[in-house]
XYZ file of C-alpha atoms in Angstrom:
673
model
C 8.234 -82.311 -27.993
C 5.238 -82.935 -25.802
C 1.842 -81.362 -26.485
C 1.430 -77.732 -25.308
C 5.202 -77.228 -25.003
C 6.388 -74.440 -27.277
C 9.769 -74.299 -28.903
C 12.107 -71.332 -28.284
C 11.318 -70.177 -31.825
C 7.607 -69.892 -31.088
C 6.271 -66.367 -31.553
C 5.418 -64.247 -28.523
C 1.864 -64.055 -29.774
C 1.526 -67.784 -29.234
C 2.884 -67.634 -25.626
C -0.158 -66.068 -24.096
C -0.894 -68.790 -21.523
C 1.487 -69.873 -18.744
C 0.811 -73.561 -18.242
C 1.921 -75.201 -15.007
C 2.937 -78.808 -15.573
C 0.680 -81.227 -13.709
C 2.008 -82.890 -10.525
C 4.844 -85.320 -11.316
C 5.411 -83.744 -14.699
C 8.107 -81.171 -13.774
C 9.875 -80.953 -17.119
C 13.587 -80.190 -17.251
C 14.215 -77.047 -19.273
C 17.618 -78.346 -20.461
C 16.855 -81.968 -21.437
C 13.688 -82.729 -23.349
C 11.591 -85.536 -21.933
C 13.410 -85.551 -18.638
C 11.697 -84.783 -15.366
C 13.347 -82.419 -12.859
C 13.451 -83.926 -9.373
C 16.225 -81.833 -7.745
C 16.463 -78.106 -6.915
C 19.814 -76.313 -6.660
C 19.526 -73.513 -4.099
C 22.881 -72.052 -5.144
C 21.826 -71.604 -8.771
C 18.098 -71.309 -8.071
C 17.199 -73.783 -10.808
C 15.650 -77.262 -11.211
C 17.747 -80.290 -12.268
C 17.013 -83.678 -13.883
C 19.238 -86.769 -13.663
C 21.386 -85.579 -16.573
C 21.690 -82.100 -15.054
C 22.777 -83.551 -11.704
C 25.613 -85.465 -13.391
C 26.850 -82.301 -15.080
C 26.211 -79.944 -12.139
C 28.686 -78.814 -9.508
C 28.308 -81.317 -6.683
C 29.389 -78.796 -4.066
C 26.198 -76.757 -4.621
C 23.288 -77.105 -2.214
C 20.918 -79.592 -3.882
C 17.632 -80.708 -2.361
C 14.637 -82.759 -3.549
C 12.388 -80.570 -5.678
C 9.231 -81.832 -4.002
C 10.516 -80.711 -0.579
C 11.322 -77.256 -1.913
C 7.872 -76.965 -3.514
C 6.171 -77.912 -0.256
C 8.309 -75.410 1.696
C 7.543 -72.632 -0.803
C 3.822 -73.391 -0.640
C 3.981 -73.242 3.165
C 5.781 -69.869 3.069
C 3.275 -68.500 0.547
C 0.361 -69.581 2.736
C 2.012 -67.890 5.723
C 2.443 -64.634 3.780
C -1.142 -64.870 2.633
C -2.284 -65.120 6.250
C -0.096 -62.158 7.271
C -1.523 -60.103 4.416
C -5.070 -61.025 5.457
C -4.364 -59.917 9.035
C -2.745 -56.669 7.772
C -5.670 -55.704 5.549
C -8.089 -54.724 8.386
C -5.376 -52.531 9.943
C -4.871 -50.686 6.665
C -8.629 -50.371 6.186
C -9.011 -48.918 9.692
C -6.139 -46.497 9.062
C -7.730 -45.459 5.780
C -11.028 -44.735 7.519
C -9.250 -42.814 10.291
C -7.218 -40.633 7.911
C -10.332 -39.974 5.820
C -12.122 -38.901 9.009
C -9.269 -36.510 9.886
C -9.406 -35.118 6.345
C -13.158 -34.672 6.695
C -12.708 -32.878 10.033
C -9.982 -30.691 8.497
C -12.336 -29.697 5.679
C -15.127 -28.909 8.159
C -12.722 -26.898 10.300
C -11.628 -24.901 7.268
C -15.253 -24.107 6.382
C -16.003 -23.094 9.979
C -12.968 -20.792 10.202
C -13.803 -19.312 6.794
C -17.245 -18.438 8.143
C -15.710 -16.903 11.278
C -13.312 -14.759 9.213
C -16.118 -13.543 6.974
C -18.428 -12.624 9.865
C -15.635 -11.002 11.926
C -14.510 -8.754 9.104
C -18.073 -7.874 8.169
C -18.547 -6.730 11.763
C -15.341 -4.663 11.561
C -16.590 -3.068 8.347
C -19.814 -2.125 10.105
C -17.918 -0.603 13.017
C -15.738 1.391 10.625
C -18.824 2.652 8.805
C -20.391 3.687 12.116
C -17.216 5.525 13.139
C -17.079 7.188 9.739
C -20.672 8.403 10.128
C -19.951 9.715 13.641
C -16.903 11.650 12.430
C -18.824 13.130 9.491
C -21.664 14.127 11.806
C -19.218 15.641 14.280
C -17.617 17.555 11.425
C -20.950 18.978 10.308
C -21.957 19.968 13.854
C -18.598 21.645 14.558
C -18.654 23.380 11.198
C -22.232 24.554 11.756
C -21.442 26.103 15.137
C -18.415 27.938 13.823
C -20.220 29.006 10.661
C -23.130 30.403 12.661
C -20.864 32.660 14.722
C -18.908 33.891 11.717
C -22.037 34.370 9.574
C -23.705 36.484 12.279
C -20.581 38.639 12.500
C -20.523 38.995 8.713
C -24.160 40.149 8.660
C -23.521 42.677 11.422
C -20.491 44.069 9.623
C -22.372 44.212 6.295
C -25.208 46.240 7.858
C -22.771 48.605 9.549
C -20.768 49.013 6.386
C -23.889 49.756 4.311
C -25.323 52.336 6.734
C -22.006 54.117 7.085
C -21.424 54.172 3.311
C -24.922 55.657 2.667
C -24.438 58.363 5.268
C -21.034 59.238 3.868
C -22.550 59.600 0.402
C -25.177 61.994 1.782
C -22.520 63.992 3.600
C -20.435 64.309 0.427
C -23.496 65.516 -1.478
C -24.350 68.076 1.220
C -20.816 69.388 1.370
C -20.634 69.766 -2.381
C -23.407 72.430 -2.315
C -23.426 75.956 -0.817
C -24.139 76.343 2.846
C -27.546 77.917 3.532
C -29.992 78.313 6.414
C -32.520 76.044 4.722
C -30.133 73.086 4.707
C -28.969 73.571 8.283
C -31.468 71.138 9.945
C -30.668 68.420 7.410
C -26.936 68.846 7.925
C -27.371 68.766 11.689
C -29.379 65.533 11.400
C -26.747 64.036 9.062
C -24.031 65.100 11.483
C -25.820 63.266 14.300
C -26.236 60.121 12.213
C -22.569 60.086 11.195
C -21.573 60.462 14.807
C -23.796 57.599 15.838
C -22.521 55.301 13.070
C -18.912 56.192 13.722
C -19.302 55.304 17.347
C -21.253 52.154 16.610
C -19.682 49.206 18.462
C -19.023 46.684 15.724
C -16.673 43.784 16.553
C -13.987 43.915 13.908
C -11.830 41.088 15.261
C -12.913 37.565 14.157
C -15.158 35.959 16.728
C -14.210 32.452 15.549
C -11.304 30.733 13.800
C -11.058 28.565 10.705
C -9.506 25.519 12.308
C -11.092 22.234 11.315
C -8.426 19.534 11.472
C -8.650 15.773 11.469
C -6.320 13.690 13.612
C -6.589 10.210 12.213
C -3.617 8.110 13.272
C -4.005 5.232 10.874
C -0.449 3.878 11.040
C -1.073 2.024 14.276
C -4.378 0.711 12.947
C -2.721 -0.526 9.768
C -0.174 -2.360 11.900
C -2.973 -3.874 13.973
C -4.895 -4.881 10.857
C -1.753 -6.502 9.448
C -1.436 -8.592 12.606
C -5.182 -9.215 12.986
C -5.890 -12.918 13.196
C -3.585 -15.912 12.858
C -4.175 -19.345 11.363
C -2.825 -21.618 14.082
C -1.536 -25.126 13.384
C 1.546 -27.339 13.677
C 3.054 -30.247 11.732
C 3.284 -32.431 14.855
C 2.141 -36.048 14.683
C 1.579 -38.330 17.654
C 3.468 -41.350 16.281
C 6.772 -39.408 16.219
C 6.355 -37.276 19.369
C 8.084 -38.340 22.573
C 7.877 -37.871 26.341
C 10.722 -37.738 28.846
C 11.502 -36.649 32.385
C 11.516 -37.919 35.971
C 7.713 -37.921 36.032
C 7.711 -40.960 33.734
C 9.833 -43.078 36.064
C 8.981 -42.475 39.698
C 6.649 -40.167 41.607
C 6.297 -39.256 45.284
C 2.894 -39.010 46.931
C 1.803 -35.383 47.245
C 4.790 -33.986 45.317
C 4.388 -32.437 41.836
C 5.932 -34.488 39.031
C 6.878 -33.171 35.608
C 6.927 -34.740 32.152
C 8.314 -33.005 29.060
C 6.714 -33.756 25.692
C 8.700 -33.038 22.500
C 6.527 -32.811 19.404
C 7.901 -33.975 16.050
C 6.706 -33.967 12.460
C 6.156 -36.977 10.197
C 9.886 -37.206 9.413
C 10.900 -37.086 13.070
C 12.096 -33.481 12.936
C 11.491 -31.419 16.071
C 8.655 -28.898 15.776
C 9.716 -25.353 16.677
C 6.360 -23.739 17.417
C 3.667 -24.361 19.999
C -0.131 -24.359 19.913
C -0.503 -28.117 19.339
C -3.614 -29.667 20.886
C -2.303 -31.849 23.689
C -4.147 -33.774 26.397
C -2.864 -35.755 29.382
C -4.558 -38.027 31.921
C -3.270 -39.984 34.919
C -5.471 -42.979 35.771
C -5.508 -44.424 39.301
C -5.921 -48.177 39.943
C -9.618 -47.664 40.691
C -10.164 -45.896 37.369
C -10.389 -42.292 38.581
C -8.367 -39.496 36.933
C -5.713 -37.356 38.657
C -5.754 -33.639 37.871
C -2.820 -32.163 35.969
C -1.968 -29.133 33.835
C -0.134 -28.659 30.555
C 2.226 -25.746 29.891
C 2.896 -24.820 26.269
C 6.495 -23.574 26.092
C 5.802 -22.163 22.598
C 8.857 -23.880 21.097
C 7.399 -27.269 20.227
C 7.801 -28.683 23.733
C 5.227 -28.992 26.502
C 5.349 -29.750 30.211
C 2.721 -31.801 32.008
C 2.679 -31.245 35.771
C 0.619 -33.519 38.003
C 0.373 -34.616 41.656
C -0.662 -38.112 42.785
C -2.418 -38.326 46.195
C -1.598 -41.958 47.088
C 0.716 -44.891 46.475
C 0.202 -47.478 43.790
C 0.619 -48.277 40.122
C -0.808 -45.665 37.795
C -1.178 -45.127 34.051
C -0.285 -41.906 32.220
C -1.908 -41.296 28.831
C -0.395 -38.525 26.682
C -2.327 -37.714 23.518
C -1.579 -35.361 20.642
C -4.610 -34.510 18.506
C -6.474 -37.250 20.395
C -3.885 -39.917 19.476
C -1.401 -41.560 21.853
C 2.177 -40.332 21.455
C 5.066 -42.805 21.232
C 5.080 -45.107 24.275
C 1.749 -43.914 25.664
C 0.124 -45.004 27.928
C 3.010 -45.128 30.416
C 3.096 -47.153 33.658
C 3.894 -45.114 36.787
C 4.948 -46.283 40.222
C 4.099 -43.917 43.077
C 5.851 -44.238 46.457
C 5.572 -42.394 49.737
C 9.278 -41.557 49.735
C 12.045 -41.331 47.188
C 13.904 -44.658 46.990
C 17.461 -44.468 48.354
C 18.950 -46.253 45.384
C 17.516 -43.755 42.898
C 19.954 -40.929 42.298
C 18.320 -37.645 41.390
C 20.694 -35.267 39.627
C 20.591 -31.529 40.442
C 19.380 -30.776 36.932
C 16.464 -33.196 37.299
C 15.536 -31.747 40.682
C 15.625 -28.222 39.314
C 13.487 -29.114 36.324
C 10.943 -30.825 38.538
C 10.799 -28.009 41.036
C 10.525 -25.277 38.437
C 7.694 -27.138 36.786
C 6.023 -27.706 40.139
C 5.416 -24.014 40.643
C 4.105 -23.429 37.139
C 0.568 -22.316 36.529
C 0.074 -23.657 33.023
C -2.999 -24.209 30.912
C -4.702 -27.555 30.472
C -4.430 -29.201 27.083
C -7.511 -30.181 25.140
C -8.258 -32.483 22.247
C -11.283 -30.504 21.109
C -9.760 -28.302 18.448
C -13.055 -26.901 17.193
C -13.944 -25.494 20.611
C -10.586 -23.746 20.948
C -10.803 -21.724 17.735
C -10.240 -18.046 18.354
C -8.134 -18.584 21.487
C -5.098 -20.349 19.987
C -4.702 -23.922 21.227
C -2.571 -24.141 24.339
C -3.027 -20.467 25.172
C -2.219 -19.625 28.802
C -5.197 -18.890 30.989
C -3.227 -17.778 34.037
C -0.025 -15.862 34.684
C 2.934 -18.187 34.944
C 5.200 -18.198 37.963
C 7.596 -20.527 36.215
C 11.270 -19.855 36.758
C 13.531 -19.364 33.756
C 14.609 -22.496 31.943
C 16.526 -23.369 28.848
C 13.302 -24.367 27.139
C 11.292 -21.313 28.055
C 13.841 -18.491 27.752
C 13.426 -16.489 24.530
C 16.619 -16.212 22.589
C 17.918 -13.207 20.784
C 17.733 -13.524 17.024
C 21.039 -14.352 15.367
C 19.915 -14.175 11.754
C 21.926 -10.999 11.088
C 25.512 -11.988 10.285
C 26.935 -8.480 10.792
C 25.334 -8.189 14.258
C 24.400 -4.516 14.254
C 23.053 -3.351 17.607
C 21.000 -0.583 19.113
C 23.206 2.259 20.369
C 20.455 4.408 21.860
C 16.843 5.512 21.516
C 15.460 8.987 22.055
C 11.896 10.060 22.755
C 8.464 9.098 23.977
C 4.948 10.202 23.117
C 4.312 13.851 23.931
C 4.565 17.452 22.734
C 7.634 18.692 24.605
C 11.232 18.885 23.456
C 12.550 15.425 22.747
C 9.032 13.982 22.613
C 7.186 12.975 19.458
C 3.756 12.184 18.120
C 3.867 10.130 14.921
C 7.351 11.052 13.772
C 7.923 10.335 10.081
C 10.915 11.524 8.063
C 14.557 11.443 9.160
C 17.596 13.234 7.761
C 21.248 13.444 8.792
C 23.578 16.318 7.968
C 27.312 16.236 7.295
C 27.744 18.540 10.303
C 26.662 15.771 12.692
C 22.992 16.601 13.169
C 19.914 14.362 13.081
C 16.657 15.969 11.926
C 13.250 14.464 12.722
C 9.963 15.423 11.048
C 7.571 15.362 14.041
C 4.387 15.025 12.018
C 1.541 15.495 14.502
C 3.468 18.081 16.540
C 3.895 20.181 13.376
C 7.618 20.753 13.835
C 11.140 19.562 13.074
C 13.383 18.591 15.974
C 17.180 18.560 15.713
C 19.616 16.412 17.703
C 23.327 15.713 17.680
C 24.645 12.354 16.467
C 24.925 11.420 20.145
C 21.215 12.076 20.733
C 21.540 15.457 22.477
C 18.590 17.795 21.809
C 19.689 20.940 19.950
C 16.621 22.836 18.754
C 13.256 22.639 17.116
C 11.217 24.887 14.852
C 7.799 24.947 13.248
C 4.406 26.576 13.815
C 1.121 24.913 12.974
C -0.798 26.624 10.202
C -1.618 26.867 6.519
C 0.315 29.978 5.613
C 3.778 30.009 4.011
C 6.343 29.355 6.713
C 3.903 27.316 8.793
C 3.607 23.522 8.873
C 0.615 21.253 8.569
C 1.736 17.645 9.019
C 5.396 17.582 7.990
C 6.334 14.096 6.813
C 9.678 14.285 5.025
C 12.895 16.164 5.758
C 16.212 16.524 3.953
C 19.326 18.701 4.161
C 20.533 20.533 1.048
C 24.291 20.895 0.414
C 23.796 24.619 1.034
C 22.690 23.772 4.577
C 19.040 24.607 3.938
C 16.433 22.306 5.480
C 13.811 20.941 3.087
C 10.471 19.814 4.534
C 7.654 17.952 2.796
C 4.428 19.532 4.118
C 1.795 16.890 3.436
C -1.436 18.756 4.223
C -0.248 22.129 2.917
C 0.645 20.374 -0.345
C 3.982 22.078 -0.805
C 7.635 21.789 0.167
C 9.035 24.421 2.516
C 12.645 25.595 2.565
C 14.154 26.791 5.858
C 17.642 27.967 6.722
C 19.875 25.791 8.864
C 18.708 27.876 11.869
C 15.045 27.205 11.097
C 14.180 30.551 9.445
C 11.600 30.282 6.680
C 12.901 31.149 3.194
C 10.486 29.965 0.496
C 8.271 27.166 -0.728
C 8.052 25.136 -3.918
C 5.566 22.817 -5.624
C 2.463 24.751 -4.555
C -0.349 24.005 -7.020
C 1.446 20.926 -8.354
C 1.756 18.632 -5.346
C -1.142 16.692 -3.848
C 0.490 15.019 -0.854
C 4.290 15.226 -0.647
C 5.628 12.495 1.644
C 9.396 12.103 1.237
C 12.132 14.485 0.069
C 15.795 14.081 -0.778
C 18.467 15.886 -2.773
C 20.380 14.565 -5.790
C 24.035 15.194 -6.655
C 23.143 18.265 -8.705
C 21.317 19.903 -5.814
C 17.849 19.201 -7.213
C 15.046 18.579 -4.735
C 13.419 15.160 -5.228
C 9.823 15.024 -3.942
C 7.815 11.798 -3.589
C 4.133 12.712 -3.931
C 2.247 10.024 -2.022
C -1.213 10.996 -3.280
C -0.314 11.725 -6.898
C 1.918 8.615 -7.074
C 4.491 10.755 -8.850
C 8.121 11.769 -8.285
C 8.817 15.484 -8.900
C 12.276 16.983 -9.444
C 12.630 20.718 -8.688
C 15.426 23.230 -8.692
C 15.909 24.918 -5.337
C 14.311 28.013 -6.880
C 11.083 26.085 -7.375
C 11.376 25.503 -11.117
C 10.100 22.055 -12.130
C 12.834 20.065 -13.876
C 10.921 16.851 -14.580
C 8.480 14.341 -13.131
C 7.622 10.686 -13.630
C 5.245 8.018 -12.353
C 1.511 7.459 -12.101
C -0.898 5.333 -10.063
C -0.821 1.591 -10.732
C 1.227 -1.558 -10.326
C 3.334 -1.324 -13.472
C 7.105 -0.932 -13.553
C 6.908 2.855 -13.852
C 3.883 3.201 -11.604
C 3.397 3.544 -7.859
C 0.797 2.796 -5.224
C 1.360 5.147 -2.307
C 5.131 5.776 -2.671
C 6.790 6.996 0.533
C 10.460 7.980 0.631
C 13.429 8.244 -1.736
C 17.224 8.203 -1.723
C 19.886 8.898 -4.359
C 22.886 6.646 -5.065
C 26.342 7.571 -6.379
C 25.079 7.187 -9.983
C 22.491 9.893 -9.253
C 19.758 7.272 -9.623
C 16.584 7.753 -7.596
C 15.528 4.892 -5.283
C 11.835 4.980 -4.319
C 9.908 2.800 -1.847
C 6.592 1.714 -3.396
C 4.473 1.174 -0.262
C 1.381 -0.703 -1.485
C 3.241 -2.499 -4.288
C 5.654 -3.882 -1.644
C 8.751 -3.125 -3.676
C 11.696 -0.772 -4.155
C 12.245 0.801 -7.584
C 15.342 2.511 -8.992
C 15.057 5.152 -11.754
C 17.320 7.395 -13.797
C 16.807 11.158 -13.273
C 14.801 11.056 -16.513
C 12.387 8.536 -15.028
C 13.534 5.372 -16.800
C 13.331 2.233 -14.669
C 16.751 0.775 -13.855
C 15.528 -2.109 -11.678
C 13.058 -3.090 -9.016
C 13.189 -5.646 -6.230
C 10.973 -7.043 -3.497
C 7.589 -8.717 -3.229
C 4.908 -9.037 -0.573
C 5.872 -11.376 2.257
C 7.921 -11.921 5.393
C 10.951 -13.709 3.936
C 14.406 -12.387 3.152
C 14.124 -9.639 0.549
C 10.345 -9.417 0.838
C 8.361 -6.452 2.156
C 5.116 -5.611 3.805
C 4.876 -1.937 2.812
C 8.439 -0.506 2.634
C 8.953 3.073 3.865
C 12.337 4.654 4.621
C 15.360 4.141 2.380
C 19.031 5.151 2.432
C 22.225 4.299 0.530
C 25.630 3.731 2.124
C 29.060 4.640 0.682
C 29.340 1.190 -0.924
C 26.029 1.561 -2.737
C 24.165 -0.869 -0.459
C 20.491 -0.030 -0.025
C 18.950 0.046 3.469
C 15.139 -0.252 3.614
C 12.670 0.142 6.501
C 10.077 -2.640 6.217
C 7.061 -0.984 7.901
C 4.595 -3.870 8.073
C 7.232 -6.409 9.132
C 8.799 -3.934 11.617
C 12.379 -4.552 10.516
C 15.260 -3.060 8.531
C 16.778 -4.941 5.593
C 20.055 -4.373 3.753
C 20.514 -5.062 0.014
C 23.448 -4.688 -2.335
C 23.353 -2.248 -5.234
C 21.701 -4.798 -7.503
C 18.848 -5.431 -5.052
C 20.062 -8.752 -3.655
C 19.325 -9.331 0.013
C 22.355 -9.117 2.314
C 21.246 -8.996 5.956
C 19.058 -7.449 8.628
C 19.828 -4.701 11.091
C 19.537 -6.436 14.463
C 16.576 -4.782 16.216
C 15.639 -7.693 18.473
C 16.749 -6.080 21.767
C 14.211 -3.255 21.425
C 11.823 -4.219 18.586
C 10.589 -1.647 16.093
C 6.909 -0.907 15.631
C 6.072 0.550 12.231
C 9.427 2.144 11.216
C 9.200 5.083 8.828
C 12.063 7.254 7.574
C 15.700 6.302 7.999
C 19.088 7.797 7.196
C 22.822 7.241 7.662
C 24.469 9.586 10.151
C 27.766 11.321 9.404
C 29.545 8.852 11.707
C 28.170 5.861 9.806
C 25.262 4.689 11.940
C 21.654 4.010 10.926
C 18.969 6.263 12.417
C 15.319 5.256 12.019
C 11.996 6.834 13.010
C 10.250 4.226 15.187
C 6.847 5.721 14.533
C 4.729 3.313 16.549
C 6.957 3.730 19.614
C 7.162 7.545 19.184
C 10.961 7.624 19.263
C 13.966 7.428 17.003
C 16.702 4.817 17.309
C 20.333 4.721 16.263
C 21.977 1.403 15.345
C 25.557 0.430 14.610
C 26.086 -0.237 10.932
C 29.187 -1.838 9.426
C 29.875 -0.421 5.978
């Protein structure tokens, strides 16, 4: 064995250095002392003279030295390619780091904008609060002054008359005599004067001091206030197409469609990407053009070239060329006869020609607050497959709007902030018209039947009714939020009694269980009360908080066939199910916009199969769940969108009726049970 050559039995600790035999000393691994001079490409091994004799002669065998020289040449070529690749990777690294740096700066800038904007809103709210409090004090002071003056006048009159009456009683208790005649005559005169004194006994002012503070619409606006705008589009995957890339006619608008895609090549579905486009003439000047954001991940660039020649079109996304950009354009005076223009191409070009779109920009920082790609002018664009909004098809059972009733107002069939909804077995729909202080009744077909309710704070009057239910006896149960009690009326609207006075702080929703008990959801106390119809308290449960048995602004309730109470927990963004004794059975929902999530749930109802229907106030939609709280579907409200839905119920003919509070109407939808 030659020096430095280890035997197969040598330990691994000894084999720490890989020694390359010197030139001309290519040892054969099979025959000691032999030099390998041949390389078998088939077996990928070196061969000596002995190996060649034993080896399969049909294999591809070449001189080893030739193979070594070829391998060295290939290695040197790869080394050169790697050297040329390194600057490209370094440049890309610097570019991506710069984008990351800009992204971080943009985040900090937007964070600052959010902070300052909301601080300003807080200041405006504080100013409005101070104005309202001042207005309250001024109004109260004026009314108090009138009533206080009347009180003082009546007190003086009462005191003078009482004193004179006491003197008259004393005089009449003694014997009549000539000496007392002058005094009695004087007393008689005084009594006559006091009796005829003109004191105003009717109140010269009233005690009304109400606050109309419609916060539902503001909450909806706050929920939708501000949007973080971005897309996943990247320039390297985005593409351009259309007749405007191939041939243009002098003086005629040309159109190019840009389809944005993400890093995986998937089509982006939303707009607002920062796009720019430029047409360069042969002399280096730029032709004007405009970009229309179709809001579905595609964009149209419309431009007009004033003269013939060869032009260049650069399309950039986030200041980077999209795939194939810049494009070469040929502009002619007339359309070439051998170029066939299909009707669809002509229509697309013409419809784009009359568009009035916005111009794209690559300066994202300057566009903050306006949404990139936002239209600056009204569009005259004709309908197209790309621009036509499509009706949502996410609801597999395809429920539809049957009709809507109402508008904002105070007349019959008009509403102002309607809240609770109930449906009777006799085919009636009852609406708690909160700010109009009444309950309006309609047939299942939407025909107005009657209304009742008088504003006031006495028993039998209403002060912001929010919830309504129908008892099996036919009585109408109304949650009176500001009067802090629940009123009971007959089916004809005649007042009968009230319950919960002194216990309730702000009753919002009411329903009736299978035993005829009245279930009251106290929004302010964050408690559910259960009363007999006589007013006797049966039980109560719940407190303020975010625990399983706690609530944060609960709204409405429903009862399932197991007599379990289903409560919408508004600020905890969930629905909770309890036994009549107040033990939690289950809860479902979380804050969000996905399936089964809520942004402040309100109305709730249960169908004959035990499915739970929930009005999602902040997301302006209606969701359907099975009895275990698993999401099933949506009620399709896309044709006439909801705006802050409140109470809902199932009509006797199996449809869903919902109070569309923000639109001041109620709507009835088909519902397949």
